[in-house]
Short mmCIF file of C-alpha atoms in Angstrom, two decimals:
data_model
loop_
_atom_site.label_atom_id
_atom_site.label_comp_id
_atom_site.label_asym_id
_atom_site.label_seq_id
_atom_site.Cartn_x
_atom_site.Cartn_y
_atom_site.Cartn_z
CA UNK A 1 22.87 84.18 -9.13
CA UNK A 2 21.86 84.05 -12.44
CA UNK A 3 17.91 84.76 -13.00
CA UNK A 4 17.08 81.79 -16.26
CA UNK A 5 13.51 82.01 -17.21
CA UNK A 6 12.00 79.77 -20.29
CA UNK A 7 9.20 80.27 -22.29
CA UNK A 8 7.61 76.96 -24.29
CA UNK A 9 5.56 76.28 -27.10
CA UNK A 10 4.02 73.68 -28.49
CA UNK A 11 7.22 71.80 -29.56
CA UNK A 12 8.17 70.70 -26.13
CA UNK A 13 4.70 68.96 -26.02
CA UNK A 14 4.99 67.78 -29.72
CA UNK A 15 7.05 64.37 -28.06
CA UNK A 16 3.86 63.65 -26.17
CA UNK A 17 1.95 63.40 -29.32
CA UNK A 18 -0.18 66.31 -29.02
CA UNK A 19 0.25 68.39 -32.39
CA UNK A 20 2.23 71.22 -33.09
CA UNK A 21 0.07 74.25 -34.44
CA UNK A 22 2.19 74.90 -37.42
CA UNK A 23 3.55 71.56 -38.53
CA UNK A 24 2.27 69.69 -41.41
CA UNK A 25 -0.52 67.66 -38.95
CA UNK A 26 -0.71 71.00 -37.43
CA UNK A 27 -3.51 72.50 -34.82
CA UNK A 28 -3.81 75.22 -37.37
CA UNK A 29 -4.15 73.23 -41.08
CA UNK A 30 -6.99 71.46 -39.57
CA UNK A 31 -10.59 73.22 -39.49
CA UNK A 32 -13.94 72.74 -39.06
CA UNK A 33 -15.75 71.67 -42.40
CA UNK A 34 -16.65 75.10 -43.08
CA UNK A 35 -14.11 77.52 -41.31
CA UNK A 36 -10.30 77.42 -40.95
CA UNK A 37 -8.89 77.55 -37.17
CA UNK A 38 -8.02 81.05 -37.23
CA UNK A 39 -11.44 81.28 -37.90
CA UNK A 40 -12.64 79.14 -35.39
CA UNK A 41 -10.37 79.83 -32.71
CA UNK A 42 -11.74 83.03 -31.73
CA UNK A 43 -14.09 85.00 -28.94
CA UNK A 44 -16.08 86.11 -32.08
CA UNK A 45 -16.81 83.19 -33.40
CA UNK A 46 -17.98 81.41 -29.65
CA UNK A 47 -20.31 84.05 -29.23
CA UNK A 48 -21.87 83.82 -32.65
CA UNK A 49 -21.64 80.32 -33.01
CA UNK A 50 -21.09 78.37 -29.70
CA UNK A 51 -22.11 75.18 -30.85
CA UNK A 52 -19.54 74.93 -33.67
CA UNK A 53 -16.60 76.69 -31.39
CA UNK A 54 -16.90 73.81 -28.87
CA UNK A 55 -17.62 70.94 -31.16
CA UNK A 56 -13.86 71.88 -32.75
CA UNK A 57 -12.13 72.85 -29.56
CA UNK A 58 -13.32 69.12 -27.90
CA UNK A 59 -12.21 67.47 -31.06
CA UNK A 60 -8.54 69.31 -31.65
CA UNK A 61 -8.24 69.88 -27.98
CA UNK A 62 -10.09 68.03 -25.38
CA UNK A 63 -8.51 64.64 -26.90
CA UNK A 64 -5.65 64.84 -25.57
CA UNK A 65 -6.46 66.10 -22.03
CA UNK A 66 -5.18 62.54 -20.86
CA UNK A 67 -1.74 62.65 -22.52
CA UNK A 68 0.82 62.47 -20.01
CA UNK A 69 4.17 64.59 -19.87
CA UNK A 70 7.66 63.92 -21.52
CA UNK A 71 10.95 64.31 -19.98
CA UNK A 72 11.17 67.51 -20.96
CA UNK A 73 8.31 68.60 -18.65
CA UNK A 74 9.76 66.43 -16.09
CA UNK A 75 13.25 68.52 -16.53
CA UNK A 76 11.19 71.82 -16.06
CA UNK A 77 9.48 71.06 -13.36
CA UNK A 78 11.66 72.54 -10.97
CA UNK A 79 12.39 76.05 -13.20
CA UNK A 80 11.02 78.82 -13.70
CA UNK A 81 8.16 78.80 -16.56
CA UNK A 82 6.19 80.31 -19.14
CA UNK A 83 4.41 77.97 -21.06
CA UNK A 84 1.92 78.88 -24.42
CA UNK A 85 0.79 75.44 -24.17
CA UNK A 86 -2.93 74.77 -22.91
CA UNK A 87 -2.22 71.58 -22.35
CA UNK A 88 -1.29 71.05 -18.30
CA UNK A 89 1.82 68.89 -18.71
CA UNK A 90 3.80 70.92 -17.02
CA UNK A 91 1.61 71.01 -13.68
CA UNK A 92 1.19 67.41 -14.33
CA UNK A 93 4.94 67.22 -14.03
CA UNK A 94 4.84 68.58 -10.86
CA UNK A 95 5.81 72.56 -11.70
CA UNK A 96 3.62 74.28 -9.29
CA UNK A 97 4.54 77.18 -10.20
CA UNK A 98 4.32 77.53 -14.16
CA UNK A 99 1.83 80.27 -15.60
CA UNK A 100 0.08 78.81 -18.44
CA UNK A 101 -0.25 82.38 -20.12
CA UNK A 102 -2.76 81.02 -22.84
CA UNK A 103 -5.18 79.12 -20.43
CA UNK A 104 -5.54 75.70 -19.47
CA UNK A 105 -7.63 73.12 -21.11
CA UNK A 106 -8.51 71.57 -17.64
CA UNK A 107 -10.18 74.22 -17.27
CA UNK A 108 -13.49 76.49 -18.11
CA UNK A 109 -15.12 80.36 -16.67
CA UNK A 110 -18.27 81.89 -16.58
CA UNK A 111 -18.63 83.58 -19.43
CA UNK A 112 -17.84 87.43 -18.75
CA UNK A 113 -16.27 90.53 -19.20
CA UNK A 114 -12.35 89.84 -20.25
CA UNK A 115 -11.18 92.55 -18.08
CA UNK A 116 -13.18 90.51 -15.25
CA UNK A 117 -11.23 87.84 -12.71
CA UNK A 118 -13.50 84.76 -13.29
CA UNK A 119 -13.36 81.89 -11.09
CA UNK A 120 -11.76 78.54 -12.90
CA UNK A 121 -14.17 75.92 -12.75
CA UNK A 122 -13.60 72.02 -13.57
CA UNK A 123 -13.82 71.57 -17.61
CA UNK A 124 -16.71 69.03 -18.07
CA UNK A 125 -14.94 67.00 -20.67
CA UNK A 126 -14.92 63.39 -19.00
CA UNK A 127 -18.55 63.86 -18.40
CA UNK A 128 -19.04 64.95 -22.28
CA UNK A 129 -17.22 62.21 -23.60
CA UNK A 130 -19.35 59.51 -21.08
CA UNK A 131 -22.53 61.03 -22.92
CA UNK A 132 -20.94 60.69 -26.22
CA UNK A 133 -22.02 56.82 -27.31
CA UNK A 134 -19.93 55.28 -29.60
CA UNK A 135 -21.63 56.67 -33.58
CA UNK A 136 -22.70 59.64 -31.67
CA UNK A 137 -23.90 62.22 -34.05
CA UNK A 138 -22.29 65.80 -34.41
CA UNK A 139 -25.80 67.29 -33.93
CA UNK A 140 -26.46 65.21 -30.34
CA UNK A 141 -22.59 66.12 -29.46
CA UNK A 142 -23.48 69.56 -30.21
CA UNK A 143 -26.77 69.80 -27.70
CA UNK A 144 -24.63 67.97 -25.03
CA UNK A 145 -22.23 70.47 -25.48
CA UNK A 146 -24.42 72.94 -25.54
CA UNK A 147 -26.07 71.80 -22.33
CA UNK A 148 -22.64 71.57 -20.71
CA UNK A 149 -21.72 74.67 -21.10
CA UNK A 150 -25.19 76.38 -20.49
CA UNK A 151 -25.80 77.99 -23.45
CA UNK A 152 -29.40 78.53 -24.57
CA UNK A 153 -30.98 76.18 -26.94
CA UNK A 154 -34.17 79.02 -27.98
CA UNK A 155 -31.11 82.01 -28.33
CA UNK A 156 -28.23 79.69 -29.41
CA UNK A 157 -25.68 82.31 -27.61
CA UNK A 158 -23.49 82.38 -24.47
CA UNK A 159 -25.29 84.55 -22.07
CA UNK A 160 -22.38 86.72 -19.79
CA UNK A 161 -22.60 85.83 -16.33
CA UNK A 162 -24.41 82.46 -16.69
CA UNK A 163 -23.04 80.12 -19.62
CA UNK A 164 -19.28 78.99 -19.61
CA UNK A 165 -16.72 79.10 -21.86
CA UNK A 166 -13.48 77.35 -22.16
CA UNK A 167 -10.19 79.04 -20.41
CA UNK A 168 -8.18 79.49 -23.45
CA UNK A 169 -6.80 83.07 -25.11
CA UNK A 170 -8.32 83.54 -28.32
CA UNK A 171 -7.00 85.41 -31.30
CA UNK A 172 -9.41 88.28 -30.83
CA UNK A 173 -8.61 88.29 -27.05
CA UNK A 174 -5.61 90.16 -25.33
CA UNK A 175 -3.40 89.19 -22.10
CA UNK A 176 -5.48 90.00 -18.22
CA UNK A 177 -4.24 88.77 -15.27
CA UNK A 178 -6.72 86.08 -15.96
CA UNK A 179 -3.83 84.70 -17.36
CA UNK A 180 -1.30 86.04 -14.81
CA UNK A 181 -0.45 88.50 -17.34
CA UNK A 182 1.17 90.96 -14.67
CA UNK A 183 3.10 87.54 -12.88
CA UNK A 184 4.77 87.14 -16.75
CA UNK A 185 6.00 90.48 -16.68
CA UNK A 186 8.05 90.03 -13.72
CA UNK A 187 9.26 87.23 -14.30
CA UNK A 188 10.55 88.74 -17.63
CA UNK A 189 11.71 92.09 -16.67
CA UNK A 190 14.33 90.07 -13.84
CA UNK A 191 15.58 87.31 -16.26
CA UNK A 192 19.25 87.42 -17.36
CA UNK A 193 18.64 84.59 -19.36
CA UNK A 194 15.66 83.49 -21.36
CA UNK A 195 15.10 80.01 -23.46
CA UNK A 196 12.56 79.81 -26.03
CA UNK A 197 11.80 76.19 -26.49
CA UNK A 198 9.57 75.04 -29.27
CA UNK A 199 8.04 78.22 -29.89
CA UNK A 200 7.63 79.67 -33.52
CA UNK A 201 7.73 83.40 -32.28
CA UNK A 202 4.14 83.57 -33.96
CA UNK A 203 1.98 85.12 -30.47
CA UNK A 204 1.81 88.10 -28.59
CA UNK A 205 3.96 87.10 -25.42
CA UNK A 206 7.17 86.01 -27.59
CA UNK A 207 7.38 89.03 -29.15
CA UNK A 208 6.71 91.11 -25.47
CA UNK A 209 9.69 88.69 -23.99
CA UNK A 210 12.10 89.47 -26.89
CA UNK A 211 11.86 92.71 -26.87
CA UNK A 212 11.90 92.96 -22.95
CA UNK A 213 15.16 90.57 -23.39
CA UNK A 214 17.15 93.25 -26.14
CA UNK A 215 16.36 96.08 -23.36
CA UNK A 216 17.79 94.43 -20.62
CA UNK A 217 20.59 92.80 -22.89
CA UNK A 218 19.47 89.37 -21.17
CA UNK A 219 20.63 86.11 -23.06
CA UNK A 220 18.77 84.18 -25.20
CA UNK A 221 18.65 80.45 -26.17
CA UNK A 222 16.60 79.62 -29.16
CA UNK A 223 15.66 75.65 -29.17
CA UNK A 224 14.03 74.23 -31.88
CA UNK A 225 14.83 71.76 -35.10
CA UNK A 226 14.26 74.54 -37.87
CA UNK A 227 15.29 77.84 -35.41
CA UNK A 228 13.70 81.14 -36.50
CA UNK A 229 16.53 83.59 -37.12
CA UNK A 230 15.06 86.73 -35.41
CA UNK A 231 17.87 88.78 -36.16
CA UNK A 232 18.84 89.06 -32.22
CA UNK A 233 22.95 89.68 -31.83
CA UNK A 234 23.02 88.44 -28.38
CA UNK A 235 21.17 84.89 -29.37
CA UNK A 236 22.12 81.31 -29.84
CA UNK A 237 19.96 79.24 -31.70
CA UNK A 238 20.60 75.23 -31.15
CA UNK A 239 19.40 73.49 -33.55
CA UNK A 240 17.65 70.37 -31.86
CA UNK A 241 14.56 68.93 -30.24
CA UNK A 242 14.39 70.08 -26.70
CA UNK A 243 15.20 66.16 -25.28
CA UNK A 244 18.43 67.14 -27.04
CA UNK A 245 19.05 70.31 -25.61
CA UNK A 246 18.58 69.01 -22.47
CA UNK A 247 21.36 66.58 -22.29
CA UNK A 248 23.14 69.45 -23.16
CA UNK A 249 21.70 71.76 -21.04
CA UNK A 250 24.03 71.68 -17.89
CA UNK A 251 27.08 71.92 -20.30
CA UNK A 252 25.91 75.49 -21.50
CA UNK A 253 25.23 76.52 -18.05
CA UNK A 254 21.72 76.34 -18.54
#
């Protein structure tokens, strides 16, 4: 039996109207008012300036913790699954066995060691946006957010072991099993098959995949509207949305 793994980016949640990263009303062209997301979006930057890091991450992120999952999601759910995506659509789909190997947005950790297995704790952003009245300044959303995530008002930094921090992979962090790092690898090392859907081959775990694909000459699908060519002889690139490829899917035997 053929072993088909796929690995998802942010284009398979793009049809849910959450925003790709690179697009032009992309994640990553839209920063604070004094940093750009690569900027923001880092371990660095929480530690140093906590209050700013979680004002932008509830704005670009915590919005759309309530979208609900396309048909794509619907047609994973029963497949094997790596997904960049923070956003949860795929549990919320009903795959209960996805690893979300960037984080999830549902969820938040003590504040630690990244080596360290923290427990996942409830995200607070429901409560957060109850406190946030309608006009709410950015400097009250910033002390509730603050307060949520117990960071010190006197030191204004997270303190390890006591203040929380949002379960998401930052660009100065690196895989752990926190994020089922080691579960990933298996699952790549026995694919024969491996489909890339609305990824744009611009992280750490694409690149790891690829290049575990090429030494086990496993096949590989490339789905996306504007395909990367990566220069892989054993690829096909389709040129489509993934609720395309899908109604093509059991046609290619995928």
């Amino acid at each position: 039996m053929v072993n088909q793994l796929f690995i998802t980016g942010a284009g398979v949640s793009a049809e849910s109207g959450i925003p790709t990263f690179r697009g032009v009303d992309g994640f990553w062209r839209i920063g604070s008012s004094n940093y750009t997301p690569q900027e923001m979006a880092t371990r660095q930057m929480y530690i140093e300036k906590p209050a700013e890091f979680l004002l932008w991450y509830f704005k670009r992120f915590a919005k759309y913790r309530h979208i609900k999952p396309n048909k794509v999601h619907e047609w994973l759910s029963n497949k094997k699954l790596i997904t960049q995506n923070i956003d949860g659509l795929d549990g919320k789909a009903g795959n209960e066995s996805y690893i979300p190997i960037h984080g999830r947005l549902d969820k938040v950790t003590v504040f630690g060691h990244q080596e360290k297995h923290l427990e996942l704790i409830s995200a607070p952003w429901d409560q957060l946006q109850d406190e946030f009245a309608s006009g709410c300044s950015e400097a009250v959303m910033k002390d509730l957010l603050l307060d949520a995530f117990r960071i010190s008002k006197a030191t204004l930094r997270p303190e390890k072991d006591v203040s929380l921090k949002p379960f998401v992979l930052l660009f100065d962090e690196y895989y752990t099993d926190m994020y089922r790092m080691c579960d990933a690898l298996e699952r790549l090392y026995r694919a024969d098959v491996m489909i890339f859907m609305g990824t744009s081959f611009s992280v750490g775990i694409t690149s790891i995949a690829l290049e575990i694909a090429l030494k086990n000459n496993a096949d590989v699908h490339i789905v996306d509207p504007e395909p990367i060519d990566l220069g892989v002889n054993n690829a096909r690139y389709h040129s489509m949305k993934a609720t395309e490829f899908i109604e093509l899917a059991a046609a290619l035997g995928v």
